[in-house]
Short mmCIF file of C-alpha atoms and ligand atoms in Angstrom, two decimals:
data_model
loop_
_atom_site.label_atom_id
_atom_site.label_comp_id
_atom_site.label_asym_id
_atom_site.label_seq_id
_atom_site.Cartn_x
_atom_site.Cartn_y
_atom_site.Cartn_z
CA UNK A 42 32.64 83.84 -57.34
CA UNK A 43 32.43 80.64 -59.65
CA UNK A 44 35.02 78.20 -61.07
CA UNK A 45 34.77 76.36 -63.20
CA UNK A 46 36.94 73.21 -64.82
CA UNK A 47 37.45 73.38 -68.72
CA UNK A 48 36.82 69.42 -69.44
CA UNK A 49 37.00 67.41 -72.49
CA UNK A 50 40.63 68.59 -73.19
CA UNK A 51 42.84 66.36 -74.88
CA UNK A 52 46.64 65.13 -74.08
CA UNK A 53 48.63 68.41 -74.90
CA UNK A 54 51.34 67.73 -77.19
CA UNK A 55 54.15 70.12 -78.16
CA UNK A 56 53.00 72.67 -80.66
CA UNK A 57 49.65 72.40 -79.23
CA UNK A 58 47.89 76.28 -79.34
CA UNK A 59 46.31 76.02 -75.43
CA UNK A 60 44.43 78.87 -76.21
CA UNK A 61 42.39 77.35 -79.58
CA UNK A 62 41.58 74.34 -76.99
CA UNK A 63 40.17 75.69 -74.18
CA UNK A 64 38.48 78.53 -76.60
CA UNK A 65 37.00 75.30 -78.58
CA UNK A 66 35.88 73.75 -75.09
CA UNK A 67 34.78 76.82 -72.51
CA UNK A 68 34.34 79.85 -75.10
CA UNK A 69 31.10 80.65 -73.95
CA UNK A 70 31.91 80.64 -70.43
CA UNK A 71 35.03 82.98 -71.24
CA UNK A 72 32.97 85.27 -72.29
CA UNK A 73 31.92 86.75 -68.97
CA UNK A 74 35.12 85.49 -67.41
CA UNK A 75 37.50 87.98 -65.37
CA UNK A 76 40.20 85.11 -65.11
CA UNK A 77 41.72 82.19 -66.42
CA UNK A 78 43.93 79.55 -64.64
CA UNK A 79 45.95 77.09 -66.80
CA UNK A 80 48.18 74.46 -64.92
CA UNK A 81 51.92 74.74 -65.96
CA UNK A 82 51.90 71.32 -66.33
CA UNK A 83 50.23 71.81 -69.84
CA UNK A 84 52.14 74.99 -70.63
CA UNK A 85 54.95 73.05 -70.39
CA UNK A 86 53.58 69.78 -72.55
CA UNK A 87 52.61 72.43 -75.16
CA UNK A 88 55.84 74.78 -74.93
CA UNK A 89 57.85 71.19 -75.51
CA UNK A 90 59.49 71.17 -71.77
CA UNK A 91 59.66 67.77 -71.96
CA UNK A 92 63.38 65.96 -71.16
CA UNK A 93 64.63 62.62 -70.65
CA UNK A 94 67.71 61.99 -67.66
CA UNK A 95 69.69 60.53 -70.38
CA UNK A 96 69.91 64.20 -72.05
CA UNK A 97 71.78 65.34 -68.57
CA UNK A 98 75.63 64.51 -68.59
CA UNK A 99 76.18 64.63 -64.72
CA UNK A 100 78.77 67.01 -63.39
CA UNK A 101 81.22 66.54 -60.32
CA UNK A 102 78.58 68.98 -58.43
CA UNK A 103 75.27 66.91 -59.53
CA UNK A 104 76.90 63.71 -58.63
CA UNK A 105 78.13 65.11 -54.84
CA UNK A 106 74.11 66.30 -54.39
CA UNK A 107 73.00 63.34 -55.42
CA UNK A 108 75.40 61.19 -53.36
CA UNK A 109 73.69 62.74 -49.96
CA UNK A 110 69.95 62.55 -50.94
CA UNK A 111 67.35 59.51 -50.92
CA UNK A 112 63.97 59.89 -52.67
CA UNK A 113 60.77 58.89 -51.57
CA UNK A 114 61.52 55.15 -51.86
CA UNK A 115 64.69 55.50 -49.88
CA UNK A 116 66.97 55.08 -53.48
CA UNK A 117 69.74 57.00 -54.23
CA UNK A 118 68.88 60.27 -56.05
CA UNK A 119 69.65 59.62 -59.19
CA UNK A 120 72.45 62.35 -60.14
CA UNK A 121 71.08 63.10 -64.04
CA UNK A 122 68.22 64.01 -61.88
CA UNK A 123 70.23 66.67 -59.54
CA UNK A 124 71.97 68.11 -62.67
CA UNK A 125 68.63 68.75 -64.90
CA UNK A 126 67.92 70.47 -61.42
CA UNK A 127 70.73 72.60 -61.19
CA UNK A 128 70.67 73.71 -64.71
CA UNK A 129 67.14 75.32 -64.26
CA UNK A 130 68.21 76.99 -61.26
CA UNK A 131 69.70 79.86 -60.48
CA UNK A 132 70.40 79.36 -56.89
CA UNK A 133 70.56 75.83 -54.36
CA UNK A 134 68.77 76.99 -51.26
CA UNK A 135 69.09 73.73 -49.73
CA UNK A 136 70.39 70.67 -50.97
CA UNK A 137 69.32 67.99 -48.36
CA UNK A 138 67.48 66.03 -47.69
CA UNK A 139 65.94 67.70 -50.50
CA UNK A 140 66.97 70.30 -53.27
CA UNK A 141 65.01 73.94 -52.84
CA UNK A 142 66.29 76.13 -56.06
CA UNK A 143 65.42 79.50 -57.13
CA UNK A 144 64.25 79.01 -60.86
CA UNK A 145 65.56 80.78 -63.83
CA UNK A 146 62.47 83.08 -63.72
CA UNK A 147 62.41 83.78 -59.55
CA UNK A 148 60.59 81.16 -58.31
CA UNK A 149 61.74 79.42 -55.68
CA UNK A 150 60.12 75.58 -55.46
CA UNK A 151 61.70 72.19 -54.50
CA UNK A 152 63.42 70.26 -57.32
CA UNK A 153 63.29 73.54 -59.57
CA UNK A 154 59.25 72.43 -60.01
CA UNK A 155 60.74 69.39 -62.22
CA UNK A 156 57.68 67.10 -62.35
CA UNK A 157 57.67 64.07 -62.57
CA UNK A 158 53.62 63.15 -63.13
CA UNK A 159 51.44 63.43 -65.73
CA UNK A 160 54.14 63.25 -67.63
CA UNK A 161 53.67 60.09 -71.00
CA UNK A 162 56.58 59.02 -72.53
CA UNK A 163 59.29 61.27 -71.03
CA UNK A 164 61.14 61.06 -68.15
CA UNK A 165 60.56 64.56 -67.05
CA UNK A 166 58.57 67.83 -67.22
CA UNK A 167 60.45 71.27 -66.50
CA UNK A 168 58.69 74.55 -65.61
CA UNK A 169 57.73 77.02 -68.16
CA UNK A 170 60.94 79.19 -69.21
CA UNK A 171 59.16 81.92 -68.53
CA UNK A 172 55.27 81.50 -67.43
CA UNK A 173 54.93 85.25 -67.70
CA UNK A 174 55.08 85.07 -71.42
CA UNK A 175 53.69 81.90 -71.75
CA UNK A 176 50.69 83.37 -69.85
CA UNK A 177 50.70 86.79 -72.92
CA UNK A 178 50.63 83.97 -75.48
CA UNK A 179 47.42 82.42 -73.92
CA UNK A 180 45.76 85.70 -73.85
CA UNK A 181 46.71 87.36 -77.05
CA UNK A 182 44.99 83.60 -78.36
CA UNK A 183 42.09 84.87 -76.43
CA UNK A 184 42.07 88.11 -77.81
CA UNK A 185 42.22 86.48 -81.54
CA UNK A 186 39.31 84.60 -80.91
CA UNK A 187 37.03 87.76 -79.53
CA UNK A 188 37.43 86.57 -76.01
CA UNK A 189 38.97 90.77 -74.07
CA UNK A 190 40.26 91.47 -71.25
CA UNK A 191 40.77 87.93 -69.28
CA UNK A 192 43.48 88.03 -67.35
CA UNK A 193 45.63 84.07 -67.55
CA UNK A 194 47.50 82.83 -64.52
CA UNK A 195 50.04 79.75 -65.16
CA UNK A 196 49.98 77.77 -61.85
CA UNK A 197 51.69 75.32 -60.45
CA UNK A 198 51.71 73.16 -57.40
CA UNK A 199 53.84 74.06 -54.68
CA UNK A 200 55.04 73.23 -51.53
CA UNK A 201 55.09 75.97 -48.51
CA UNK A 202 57.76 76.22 -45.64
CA UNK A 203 56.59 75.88 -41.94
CA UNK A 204 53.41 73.68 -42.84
CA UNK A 205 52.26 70.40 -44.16
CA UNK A 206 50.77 69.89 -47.91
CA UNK A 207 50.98 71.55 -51.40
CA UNK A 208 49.13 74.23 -52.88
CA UNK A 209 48.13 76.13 -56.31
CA UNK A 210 50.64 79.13 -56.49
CA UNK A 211 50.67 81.25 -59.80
CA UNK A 212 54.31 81.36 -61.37
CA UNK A 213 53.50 83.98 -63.96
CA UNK A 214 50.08 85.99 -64.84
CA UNK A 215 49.06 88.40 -67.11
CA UNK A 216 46.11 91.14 -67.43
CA UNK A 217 45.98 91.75 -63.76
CA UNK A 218 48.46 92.81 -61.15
CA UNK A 219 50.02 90.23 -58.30
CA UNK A 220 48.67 91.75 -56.05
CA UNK A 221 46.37 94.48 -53.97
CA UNK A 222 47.44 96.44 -51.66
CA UNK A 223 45.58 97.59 -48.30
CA UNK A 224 48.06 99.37 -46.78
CA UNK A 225 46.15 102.99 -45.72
CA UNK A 226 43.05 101.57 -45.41
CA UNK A 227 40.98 100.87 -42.41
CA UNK A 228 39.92 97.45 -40.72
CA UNK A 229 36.42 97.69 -38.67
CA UNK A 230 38.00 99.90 -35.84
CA UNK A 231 38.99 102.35 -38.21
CA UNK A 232 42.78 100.95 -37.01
CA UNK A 233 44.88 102.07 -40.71
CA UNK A 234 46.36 98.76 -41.73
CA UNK A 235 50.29 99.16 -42.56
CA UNK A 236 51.61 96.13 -44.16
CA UNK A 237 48.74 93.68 -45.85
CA UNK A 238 49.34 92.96 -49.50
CA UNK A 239 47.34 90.67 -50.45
CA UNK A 240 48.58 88.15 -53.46
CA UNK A 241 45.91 88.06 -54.83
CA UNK A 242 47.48 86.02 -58.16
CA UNK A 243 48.52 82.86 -55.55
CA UNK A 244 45.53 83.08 -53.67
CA UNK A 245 43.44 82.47 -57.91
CA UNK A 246 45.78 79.82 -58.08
CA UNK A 247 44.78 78.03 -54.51
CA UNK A 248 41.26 78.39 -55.40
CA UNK A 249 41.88 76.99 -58.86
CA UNK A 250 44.39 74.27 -57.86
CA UNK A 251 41.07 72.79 -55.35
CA UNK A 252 38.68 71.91 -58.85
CA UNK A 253 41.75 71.00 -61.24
CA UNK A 254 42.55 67.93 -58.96
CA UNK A 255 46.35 67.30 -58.49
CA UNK A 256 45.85 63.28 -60.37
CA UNK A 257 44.01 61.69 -63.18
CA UNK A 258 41.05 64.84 -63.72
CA UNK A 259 42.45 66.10 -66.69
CA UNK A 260 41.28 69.46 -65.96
CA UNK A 261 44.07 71.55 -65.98
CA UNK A 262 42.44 75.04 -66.93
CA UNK A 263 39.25 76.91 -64.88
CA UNK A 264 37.56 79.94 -65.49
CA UNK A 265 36.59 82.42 -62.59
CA UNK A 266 33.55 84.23 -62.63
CA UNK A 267 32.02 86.32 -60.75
CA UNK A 268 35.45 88.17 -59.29
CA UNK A 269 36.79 91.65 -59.42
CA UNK A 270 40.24 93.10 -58.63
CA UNK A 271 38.52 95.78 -57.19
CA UNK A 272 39.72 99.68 -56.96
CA UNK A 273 42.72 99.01 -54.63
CA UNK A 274 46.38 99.43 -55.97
CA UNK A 275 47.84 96.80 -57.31
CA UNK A 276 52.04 95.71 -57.93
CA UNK A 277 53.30 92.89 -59.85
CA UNK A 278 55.89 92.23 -56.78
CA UNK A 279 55.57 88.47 -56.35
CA UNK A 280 58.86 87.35 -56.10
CA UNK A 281 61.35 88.30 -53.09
CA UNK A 282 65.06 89.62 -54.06
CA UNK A 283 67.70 88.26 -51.93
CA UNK A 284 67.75 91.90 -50.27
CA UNK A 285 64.29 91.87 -49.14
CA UNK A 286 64.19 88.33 -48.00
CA UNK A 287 64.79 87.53 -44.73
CA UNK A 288 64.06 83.78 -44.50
CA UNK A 289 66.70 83.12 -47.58
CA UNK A 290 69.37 85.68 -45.81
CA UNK A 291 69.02 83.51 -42.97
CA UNK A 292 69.06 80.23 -45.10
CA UNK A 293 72.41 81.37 -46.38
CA UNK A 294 74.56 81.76 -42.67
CA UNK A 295 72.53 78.86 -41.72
CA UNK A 296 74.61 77.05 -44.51
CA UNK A 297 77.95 78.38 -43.84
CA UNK A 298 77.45 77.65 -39.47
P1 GDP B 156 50.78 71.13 -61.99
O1 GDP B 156 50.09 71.52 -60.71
O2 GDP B 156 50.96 72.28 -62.95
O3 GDP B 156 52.05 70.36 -61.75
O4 GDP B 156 49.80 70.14 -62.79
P2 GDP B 156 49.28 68.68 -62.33
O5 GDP B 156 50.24 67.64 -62.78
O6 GDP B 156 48.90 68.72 -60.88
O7 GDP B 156 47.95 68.58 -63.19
C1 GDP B 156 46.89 69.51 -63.01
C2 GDP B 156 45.65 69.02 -63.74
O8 GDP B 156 45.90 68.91 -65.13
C3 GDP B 156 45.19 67.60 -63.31
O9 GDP B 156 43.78 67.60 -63.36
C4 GDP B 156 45.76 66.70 -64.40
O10 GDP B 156 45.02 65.50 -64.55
C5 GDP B 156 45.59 67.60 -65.61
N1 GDP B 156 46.48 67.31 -66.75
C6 GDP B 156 47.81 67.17 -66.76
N2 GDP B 156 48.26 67.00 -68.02
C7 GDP B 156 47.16 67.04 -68.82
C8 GDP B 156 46.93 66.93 -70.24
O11 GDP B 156 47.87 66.79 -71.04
N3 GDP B 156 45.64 67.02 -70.68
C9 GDP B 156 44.59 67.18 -69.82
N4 GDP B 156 43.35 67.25 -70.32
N5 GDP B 156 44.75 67.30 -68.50
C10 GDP B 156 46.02 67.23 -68.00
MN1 MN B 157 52.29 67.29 -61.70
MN1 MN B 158 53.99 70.87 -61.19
MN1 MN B 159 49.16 70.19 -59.47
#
């Protein structure tokens, strides 16, 4: 398996066609590709997902979550801050010391993945709306330009519960499934394995998220080589329901105690 950083690309601006770039910097090597990453940070620079706090009129909720939470610096949180969060969520998970939200489109990420780096001349940088499309668009401007059948993951950096550090997780994908499924088949013993699905989507984005750097690079898209789905089934289940998650069920009578 190879990866490989797209370099050379510019400062994405709104309007920006992400596919024409990376095409114009790495079409050779798409070619042959099975996969491309792109970070969302760029989707979101191109889709215009930029915002300033000043465009966030603070409600009588925002200003209450603010009021309990410090940032990293030990300052207040700044409200405008807590209400762009709440309006790209769907659900507070937790709202201190920190704010964990379930996005618009599923995901659930601190801050609603509002980002705050790599981020000129705005005050903030808000997911995709929906990465799933935004990851069709990228490879229908594939397509256009000759370049079949690669499959686009938008990725973003994420934090995990129960363990230190971020990681590359994929928030939408297209031209593969999620995931692969080994339930039925047989580990070395010839034991039958009964519940491994393997997300095979976040673990892309891991591998990606190690060569596009988390700083300065400026290499925010990387083809794979050299990497097959293989013949096992596959399901675009990613995202957890409520009903089928047990950690936010428990969340939830943790909060009412
Ligand atoms: P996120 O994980 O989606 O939040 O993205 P990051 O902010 O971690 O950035 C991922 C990579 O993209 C890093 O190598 C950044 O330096 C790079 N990057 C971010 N914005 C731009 C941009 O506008 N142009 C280029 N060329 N690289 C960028
Ligand atoms: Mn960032
Ligand atoms: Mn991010
Ligand atoms: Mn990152």
């Amino acid at each position: 398996m190879e990866l490989t950083p797209v370099t050379d690309l510019p400062e994405i601006r709104p309007g920006d066609d992400l596919a024409e770039l990376i095409v114009d910097r790495a079409g050779d090597d798409l070619e042959s590709a099975e996969v491309l990453t792109v970070a969302s940070t760029v989707v979101s620079k191109a889709e215009d997902r930029t915002a300033d706090l000043a465009e966030y009129p603070v409600s009588g909720r925002a200003r209450e979550i603010a009021d309990r939470i410090e940032d990293v610096a030990g300052e207040q949180k700044d409200p405008r801050f807590a209400q762009a969060v709440l309006e790209e969520s769907t659900e507070l998970l937790i709202d201190a010391p920190f704010l964990l939200t379930e996005t618009r489109f599923g995901h659930i990420t601190v801050n609603a993945g509002i980002d705050r780096s790599n981020v000129p001349e705005h005050d903030l940088l808000l997911l995709p709306k929906r990465p799933g499309e935004s990851a069709e668009r990228i490879r229908r401007g594939l397509e256009d330009r000759g370049i079949e059948d690669v499959a686009v993951i938008v990725t973003d950096t994420s934090g995990r519960p129960f363990r230190h550090g971020q990681r590359g997780v994929a928030i939408g994908w297209t031209g593969m499934p999620a995931s692969r499924d080994w339930r039925g088949e047989r580990d070395r013993d010839g034991r039958e394995l009964g519940v491994t699905v393997q997300s095979v989507v976040d673990e892309l984005a891991a591998a990606a998220n190690l060569v596009t750097g988390e700083g300065a690079d400026g290499t925010p898209a990387v083809v794979v080589r050299d990497w097959e789905f293989g013949d096992l089934e596959g399901s675009d289940e990613l995202f957890r329901s409520v009903e089928d998650d047990l950690v936010r069920q428990a969340l939830r009578e943790w909060e009412f105690q």
